[in-house]
Tab-separated table of C-alpha atoms in Angstrom:
chain	number	residue	atom	x	y	z
A	1	UNK	CA	0.229	-0.513	-0.099
A	2	UNK	CA	1.440	3.237	-0.872
A	3	UNK	CA	-0.145	6.630	1.009
A	4	UNK	CA	-2.677	9.057	-1.539
A	5	UNK	CA	0.620	11.766	-1.320
A	6	UNK	CA	2.960	9.196	-1.918
A	7	UNK	CA	0.651	8.198	-5.228
A	8	UNK	CA	-0.317	12.106	-6.414
A	9	UNK	CA	3.661	13.939	-5.591
A	10	UNK	CA	5.456	11.203	-7.626
A	11	UNK	CA	2.719	11.041	-10.312
A	12	UNK	CA	3.093	14.902	-10.672
A	13	UNK	CA	6.932	14.487	-10.456
A	14	UNK	CA	6.811	12.027	-13.876
A	15	UNK	CA	4.551	14.157	-15.681
A	16	UNK	CA	6.465	17.385	-15.027
A	17	UNK	CA	9.897	16.057	-15.770
A	18	UNK	CA	9.425	14.920	-19.412
A	19	UNK	CA	6.267	18.110	-19.789
A	20	UNK	CA	9.223	20.101	-18.440
A	21	UNK	CA	12.217	18.132	-21.446
A	22	UNK	CA	9.864	18.546	-23.826
A	23	UNK	CA	9.147	22.008	-24.117
A	24	UNK	CA	13.289	23.909	-22.524
A	25	UNK	CA	14.701	24.846	-25.619
A	26	UNK	CA	18.316	24.337	-22.636
A	27	UNK	CA	20.012	20.870	-22.014
A	28	UNK	CA	19.798	21.825	-18.226
A	29	UNK	CA	16.951	21.672	-18.404
A	30	UNK	CA	16.089	19.092	-20.562
A	31	UNK	CA	18.764	16.661	-18.385
A	32	UNK	CA	16.984	18.026	-15.531
A	33	UNK	CA	13.680	16.791	-16.418
A	34	UNK	CA	15.323	13.566	-17.526
A	35	UNK	CA	16.354	13.699	-13.992
A	36	UNK	CA	13.150	14.416	-12.230
A	37	UNK	CA	10.877	11.756	-13.861
A	38	UNK	CA	13.869	9.184	-13.755
A	39	UNK	CA	13.490	9.554	-10.090
A	40	UNK	CA	10.508	9.282	-9.821
A	41	UNK	CA	9.055	6.177	-11.812
A	42	UNK	CA	12.049	4.326	-9.026
A	43	UNK	CA	9.905	3.147	-6.369
A	44	UNK	CA	7.007	2.220	-8.930
A	45	UNK	CA	9.290	0.259	-10.240
A	46	UNK	CA	10.041	-1.159	-6.584
A	47	UNK	CA	6.560	-1.234	-5.582
A	48	UNK	CA	6.792	-5.036	-5.549
A	49	UNK	CA	8.532	-6.270	-2.893
A	50	UNK	CA	10.148	-9.685	-4.822
A	51	UNK	CA	13.784	-9.134	-5.211
A	52	UNK	CA	12.900	-9.106	-8.985
A	53	UNK	CA	11.502	-5.832	-9.248
A	54	UNK	CA	15.195	-4.985	-6.682
A	55	UNK	CA	17.009	-5.923	-9.049
A	56	UNK	CA	15.067	-4.605	-11.641
A	57	UNK	CA	14.261	-0.892	-9.948
A	58	UNK	CA	18.527	-1.451	-10.087
A	59	UNK	CA	19.097	-2.361	-13.724
A	60	UNK	CA	17.281	0.771	-14.412
A	61	UNK	CA	18.672	3.343	-12.562
A	62	UNK	CA	22.656	2.343	-13.296
A	63	UNK	CA	21.832	2.840	-17.044
A	64	UNK	CA	19.623	6.403	-17.157
A	65	UNK	CA	22.206	7.273	-14.882
A	66	UNK	CA	24.861	5.728	-17.139
A	67	UNK	CA	22.546	7.786	-20.171
A	68	UNK	CA	22.122	11.246	-18.215
A	69	UNK	CA	25.830	11.374	-18.102
A	70	UNK	CA	26.766	11.251	-21.085
A	71	UNK	CA	24.258	13.753	-21.475
A	72	UNK	CA	25.646	15.804	-19.612
A	73	UNK	CA	29.276	15.816	-20.418
A	74	UNK	CA	27.593	16.056	-24.442
A	75	UNK	CA	26.265	18.764	-23.656
A	76	UNK	CA	28.742	19.866	-21.880
A	77	UNK	CA	31.723	20.203	-24.303
A	78	UNK	CA	29.337	21.454	-26.625
A	79	UNK	CA	29.237	24.348	-24.288
A	80	UNK	CA	32.336	24.418	-24.197
A	81	UNK	CA	32.993	24.537	-28.403
A	82	UNK	CA	30.051	26.384	-28.733
A	83	UNK	CA	29.522	28.574	-25.708
A	84	UNK	CA	25.510	28.091	-26.080
A	85	UNK	CA	23.671	25.005	-24.182
A	86	UNK	CA	20.461	26.126	-26.852
A	87	UNK	CA	18.777	22.132	-27.987
A	88	UNK	CA	19.267	23.342	-31.183
A	89	UNK	CA	23.252	24.268	-31.299
A	90	UNK	CA	24.397	20.885	-30.920
A	91	UNK	CA	26.917	21.542	-33.763
A	92	UNK	CA	30.116	19.854	-31.799
A	93	UNK	CA	30.129	16.124	-33.515
A	94	UNK	CA	31.244	14.116	-30.958
A	95	UNK	CA	28.799	15.748	-28.641
A	96	UNK	CA	26.332	14.966	-31.011
A	97	UNK	CA	27.307	11.626	-31.298
A	98	UNK	CA	27.236	10.526	-28.125
A	99	UNK	CA	24.064	12.831	-27.423
A	100	UNK	CA	22.599	10.630	-29.419
A	101	UNK	CA	24.373	7.190	-27.537
A	102	UNK	CA	23.408	8.712	-24.255
A	103	UNK	CA	19.590	9.139	-25.331
A	104	UNK	CA	19.320	5.498	-27.554
A	105	UNK	CA	19.952	4.308	-23.993
A	106	UNK	CA	17.528	6.415	-22.415
A	107	UNK	CA	14.629	4.665	-24.815
A	108	UNK	CA	15.999	1.467	-24.751
A	109	UNK	CA	16.440	1.102	-28.256
A	110	UNK	CA	20.134	-1.439	-29.215
A	111	UNK	CA	23.097	-1.432	-28.818
A	112	UNK	CA	22.432	-0.589	-25.553
A	113	UNK	CA	19.306	-1.821	-25.152
A	114	UNK	CA	19.883	-5.075	-22.733
A	115	UNK	CA	18.514	-3.273	-19.753
A	116	UNK	CA	14.679	-3.224	-20.997
A	117	UNK	CA	13.419	-6.589	-21.160
A	118	UNK	CA	15.078	-7.243	-18.128
A	119	UNK	CA	14.021	-4.253	-16.390
A	120	UNK	CA	9.724	-4.963	-17.939
A	121	UNK	CA	9.791	-8.878	-16.857
A	122	UNK	CA	11.007	-8.066	-13.222
A	123	UNK	CA	7.846	-5.594	-12.883
A	124	UNK	CA	4.248	-5.283	-12.875
A	125	UNK	CA	2.589	-4.562	-16.685
A	126	UNK	CA	0.961	-0.859	-15.776
A	127	UNK	CA	5.406	0.116	-14.642
A	128	UNK	CA	5.795	-2.491	-17.864
A	129	UNK	CA	3.163	-0.220	-20.432
A	130	UNK	CA	4.431	3.037	-18.364
A	131	UNK	CA	8.369	2.316	-19.875
A	132	UNK	CA	7.555	1.210	-23.409
A	133	UNK	CA	5.085	4.456	-23.966
A	134	UNK	CA	5.585	7.967	-21.022
A	135	UNK	CA	9.017	6.775	-20.814
A	136	UNK	CA	10.104	7.126	-24.453
A	137	UNK	CA	7.656	10.387	-24.652
A	138	UNK	CA	10.992	12.340	-23.320
A	139	UNK	CA	14.836	11.143	-25.487
A	140	UNK	CA	11.977	10.794	-28.747
A	141	UNK	CA	11.334	14.218	-28.176
A	142	UNK	CA	14.929	16.011	-27.674
A	143	UNK	CA	15.941	13.451	-30.531
A	144	UNK	CA	13.913	15.113	-32.958
A	145	UNK	CA	14.389	18.897	-31.675
A	146	UNK	CA	18.854	17.314	-33.068
A	147	UNK	CA	18.166	15.444	-35.430
A	148	UNK	CA	19.473	18.026	-38.297
A	149	UNK	CA	23.252	17.789	-36.604
A	150	UNK	CA	22.730	13.814	-36.090
A	151	UNK	CA	25.051	11.924	-38.655
A	152	UNK	CA	21.845	10.480	-40.340
A	153	UNK	CA	24.757	6.669	-40.894
A	154	UNK	CA	24.941	6.378	-36.826
A	155	UNK	CA	20.757	7.149	-36.611
A	156	UNK	CA	20.111	4.063	-39.758
A	157	UNK	CA	22.739	1.347	-38.122
A	158	UNK	CA	20.803	1.882	-34.574
A	159	UNK	CA	17.674	1.780	-36.718
A	160	UNK	CA	17.968	-1.646	-37.967
A	161	UNK	CA	20.821	-2.936	-35.391
A	162	UNK	CA	17.508	-2.289	-33.965
A	163	UNK	CA	15.279	-4.077	-36.098
A	164	UNK	CA	16.957	-6.907	-36.124
A	165	UNK	CA	17.982	-7.441	-32.022
A	166	UNK	CA	13.951	-6.785	-31.709
A	167	UNK	CA	13.050	-8.984	-34.456
A	168	UNK	CA	15.182	-12.545	-33.330
A	169	UNK	CA	14.643	-11.619	-29.720
A	170	UNK	CA	11.233	-11.839	-29.070
A	171	UNK	CA	11.254	-14.790	-30.952
A	172	UNK	CA	11.885	-17.043	-28.567
A	173	UNK	CA	10.078	-16.188	-25.210
A	174	UNK	CA	7.246	-17.145	-23.672
A	175	UNK	CA	6.806	-14.357	-21.226
A	176	UNK	CA	4.635	-11.498	-22.828
A	177	UNK	CA	6.344	-8.548	-20.976
A	178	UNK	CA	9.920	-9.748	-22.341
A	179	UNK	CA	7.350	-10.181	-25.686
A	180	UNK	CA	6.926	-6.615	-25.915
A	181	UNK	CA	9.491	-5.869	-24.395
A	182	UNK	CA	11.402	-6.615	-27.822
A	183	UNK	CA	8.666	-5.349	-30.191
A	184	UNK	CA	9.304	-1.946	-28.090
A	185	UNK	CA	12.592	-2.631	-29.087
A	186	UNK	CA	12.204	-3.363	-32.837
A	187	UNK	CA	9.562	-0.715	-32.978
A	188	UNK	CA	11.563	1.714	-32.132
A	189	UNK	CA	14.103	0.683	-34.589
A	190	UNK	CA	11.736	1.544	-37.355
A	191	UNK	CA	11.438	5.695	-34.798
A	192	UNK	CA	15.495	5.576	-35.071
A	193	UNK	CA	15.827	4.624	-37.728
A	194	UNK	CA	13.758	6.920	-40.147
A	195	UNK	CA	14.185	10.301	-38.026
A	196	UNK	CA	17.439	10.351	-40.442
A	197	UNK	CA	15.081	10.768	-43.027
A	198	UNK	CA	11.987	12.433	-41.836
A	199	UNK	CA	11.632	13.392	-37.642
A	200	UNK	CA	8.360	14.219	-38.482
A	201	UNK	CA	7.160	10.018	-39.937
A	202	UNK	CA	9.375	8.942	-37.048
A	203	UNK	CA	6.940	10.815	-34.322
A	204	UNK	CA	3.792	9.222	-36.103
A	205	UNK	CA	5.653	5.983	-35.941
A	206	UNK	CA	6.309	6.284	-32.031
A	207	UNK	CA	2.800	7.909	-31.322
A	208	UNK	CA	0.817	4.396	-33.439
A	209	UNK	CA	3.254	2.140	-31.486
A	210	UNK	CA	2.311	3.162	-28.270
A	211	UNK	CA	-1.940	4.027	-29.147
A	212	UNK	CA	-1.028	0.213	-29.987
A	213	UNK	CA	1.198	-1.177	-27.317
A	214	UNK	CA	-1.648	0.613	-24.358
A	215	UNK	CA	-4.559	-1.444	-25.278
A	216	UNK	CA	-2.336	-4.883	-25.156
A	217	UNK	CA	-1.193	-4.014	-21.675
A	218	UNK	CA	-3.810	-2.639	-20.202
A	219	UNK	CA	-6.115	-6.654	-21.521
A	220	UNK	CA	-3.196	-8.395	-20.006
A	221	UNK	CA	-3.458	-6.466	-17.123
A	222	UNK	CA	-7.274	-6.354	-16.249
A	223	UNK	CA	-6.616	-10.774	-17.205
A	224	UNK	CA	-3.449	-10.430	-15.169
A	225	UNK	CA	-1.940	-12.545	-18.668
A	226	UNK	CA	2.137	-13.379	-18.121
A	227	UNK	CA	3.302	-15.922	-19.844
A	228	UNK	CA	2.155	-17.642	-23.550
A	229	UNK	CA	0.228	-20.352	-21.145
A	230	UNK	CA	-2.196	-17.683	-19.519
A	231	UNK	CA	-3.423	-16.911	-22.781
A	232	UNK	CA	-4.138	-20.941	-23.222
A	233	UNK	CA	-6.515	-20.360	-20.072
A	234	UNK	CA	-7.344	-16.633	-20.420
A	235	UNK	CA	-9.495	-16.992	-24.091
A	236	UNK	CA	-11.983	-19.687	-21.502
A	237	UNK	CA	-13.342	-16.815	-19.515
A	238	UNK	CA	-12.208	-13.740	-21.842
A	239	UNK	CA	-12.355	-14.799	-25.595
A	240	UNK	CA	-13.042	-11.470	-26.812
A	241	UNK	CA	-10.120	-9.851	-24.996
A	242	UNK	CA	-7.902	-12.445	-26.219
A	243	UNK	CA	-9.225	-12.015	-29.561
A	244	UNK	CA	-7.678	-8.461	-29.073
A	245	UNK	CA	-5.266	-9.248	-28.041
A	246	UNK	CA	-4.398	-11.046	-30.654
A	247	UNK	CA	-5.290	-8.471	-34.129
A	248	UNK	CA	-3.016	-5.643	-31.761
A	249	UNK	CA	0.065	-7.831	-31.906
A	250	UNK	CA	-0.706	-8.789	-35.838
A	251	UNK	CA	-1.037	-4.604	-36.429
A	252	UNK	CA	2.398	-4.390	-33.467
A	253	UNK	CA	3.717	-6.358	-35.678
A	254	UNK	CA	2.726	-4.392	-39.403
A	255	UNK	CA	0.636	-6.402	-41.009
A	256	UNK	CA	-1.588	-4.817	-43.756
A	257	UNK	CA	-4.617	-3.803	-43.223
A	258	UNK	CA	-3.523	-2.941	-40.311
A	259	UNK	CA	-2.413	0.435	-38.345
A	260	UNK	CA	-0.026	-0.749	-38.135
A	261	UNK	CA	1.149	-1.467	-41.616
A	262	UNK	CA	0.855	2.304	-42.180
A	263	UNK	CA	4.305	4.021	-40.469
A	264	UNK	CA	5.745	1.225	-42.103
A	265	UNK	CA	4.636	1.377	-45.495
A	266	UNK	CA	5.176	5.701	-45.978
A	267	UNK	CA	8.821	4.333	-43.982
A	268	UNK	CA	9.728	2.056	-46.555
A	269	UNK	CA	8.789	4.659	-49.376
A	270	UNK	CA	11.080	7.501	-47.682
A	271	UNK	CA	13.340	5.096	-48.227
A	272	UNK	CA	12.588	4.205	-51.943
A	273	UNK	CA	12.504	7.964	-52.447
A	274	UNK	CA	16.202	8.369	-51.027
A	275	UNK	CA	17.290	6.269	-52.953
A	276	UNK	CA	18.553	3.703	-50.302
A	277	UNK	CA	16.317	0.734	-51.367
A	278	UNK	CA	19.186	-1.357	-49.848
A	279	UNK	CA	18.473	-0.282	-46.227
A	280	UNK	CA	14.336	-0.530	-47.491
A	281	UNK	CA	15.228	-4.196	-48.298
A	282	UNK	CA	16.805	-5.457	-44.906
A	283	UNK	CA	14.509	-3.217	-43.108
A	284	UNK	CA	12.208	-5.142	-44.990
A	285	UNK	CA	13.616	-8.938	-44.217
A	286	UNK	CA	13.966	-7.394	-40.203
A	287	UNK	CA	10.667	-7.076	-39.903
A	288	UNK	CA	9.737	-10.249	-41.235
A	289	UNK	CA	11.389	-11.788	-38.047
A	290	UNK	CA	9.931	-10.006	-35.962
A	291	UNK	CA	6.512	-10.501	-37.635
A	292	UNK	CA	7.157	-14.001	-36.994
A	293	UNK	CA	7.103	-14.225	-32.770
A	294	UNK	CA	3.774	-11.423	-33.048
A	295	UNK	CA	2.352	-14.780	-35.401
A	296	UNK	CA	3.066	-17.228	-33.212
A	297	UNK	CA	1.478	-15.872	-29.889
A	298	UNK	CA	-2.020	-14.772	-32.708
A	299	UNK	CA	-1.419	-18.095	-33.759
A	300	UNK	CA	-2.156	-19.634	-30.202
A	301	UNK	CA	-4.965	-18.170	-29.905
A	302	UNK	CA	-6.364	-18.367	-33.169
A	303	UNK	CA	-6.254	-22.042	-32.774
A	304	UNK	CA	-8.261	-21.865	-29.436
A	305	UNK	CA	-10.868	-19.369	-30.108
A	306	UNK	CA	-11.400	-21.405	-33.493
A	307	UNK	CA	-14.153	-24.382	-32.887
A	308	UNK	CA	-13.111	-27.682	-32.868
């Protein structure tokens, strides 16, 4: 039990931190917002009194603290060279690279993604929802702001790597929270890759992902489904919910005619327009790999719910 005052303070701090980062034009204020947000979410992650939750909290804290330190290093070096703390003035190449890596670490994109599946597995479904959606807003908005200064090669390599890691990592999972973590890494890959060419499209992509992920987590919470094994028993009590999870999973995978297909199609269109056909082909291939584990969940549900 947490008393209402604590809940109010924590909730306000999480909202305030993100809004502060998203609306600031100065690196120090953006950093303070991220720190406020991180410190407020730690008690939420550690709320279940289990060793896994404590471990998840420490892993989350350490990765976010390292990312924050990298962010400070980057902005300080830039301020030292250019004399400006302005977010849009991040001109120094070294600073830009370190900042990009720091933001990728904060949102859990490959190659610095290792903490995300572990943290989600160690905490509750509601907290997992918070980490995969709300907690990504601040770093993504910062990346959006500096996207003109980041080397496209860095973003595209990280994007493709995240897609591959997200696709391959999710295949062998039976825990739905870990599956959702890899799904998040995979979708972040699309967002980061297209950020190099069309930042607005990247924002649309991540918002559509969040809109699809939220109901999946909420339905998993309401039926307390945590593993594939649970899904096999859930459909008997709540068939409609289980079917909705299946359809949303397909949508997240980017299968036409679902919503998730739209941002992927636009992203591929953008890549082909820019004559990056090899990259587009790679993206489609990795999308196929990730489709495998979404289909696994869907197939399991469809087979169970269809009349024998």
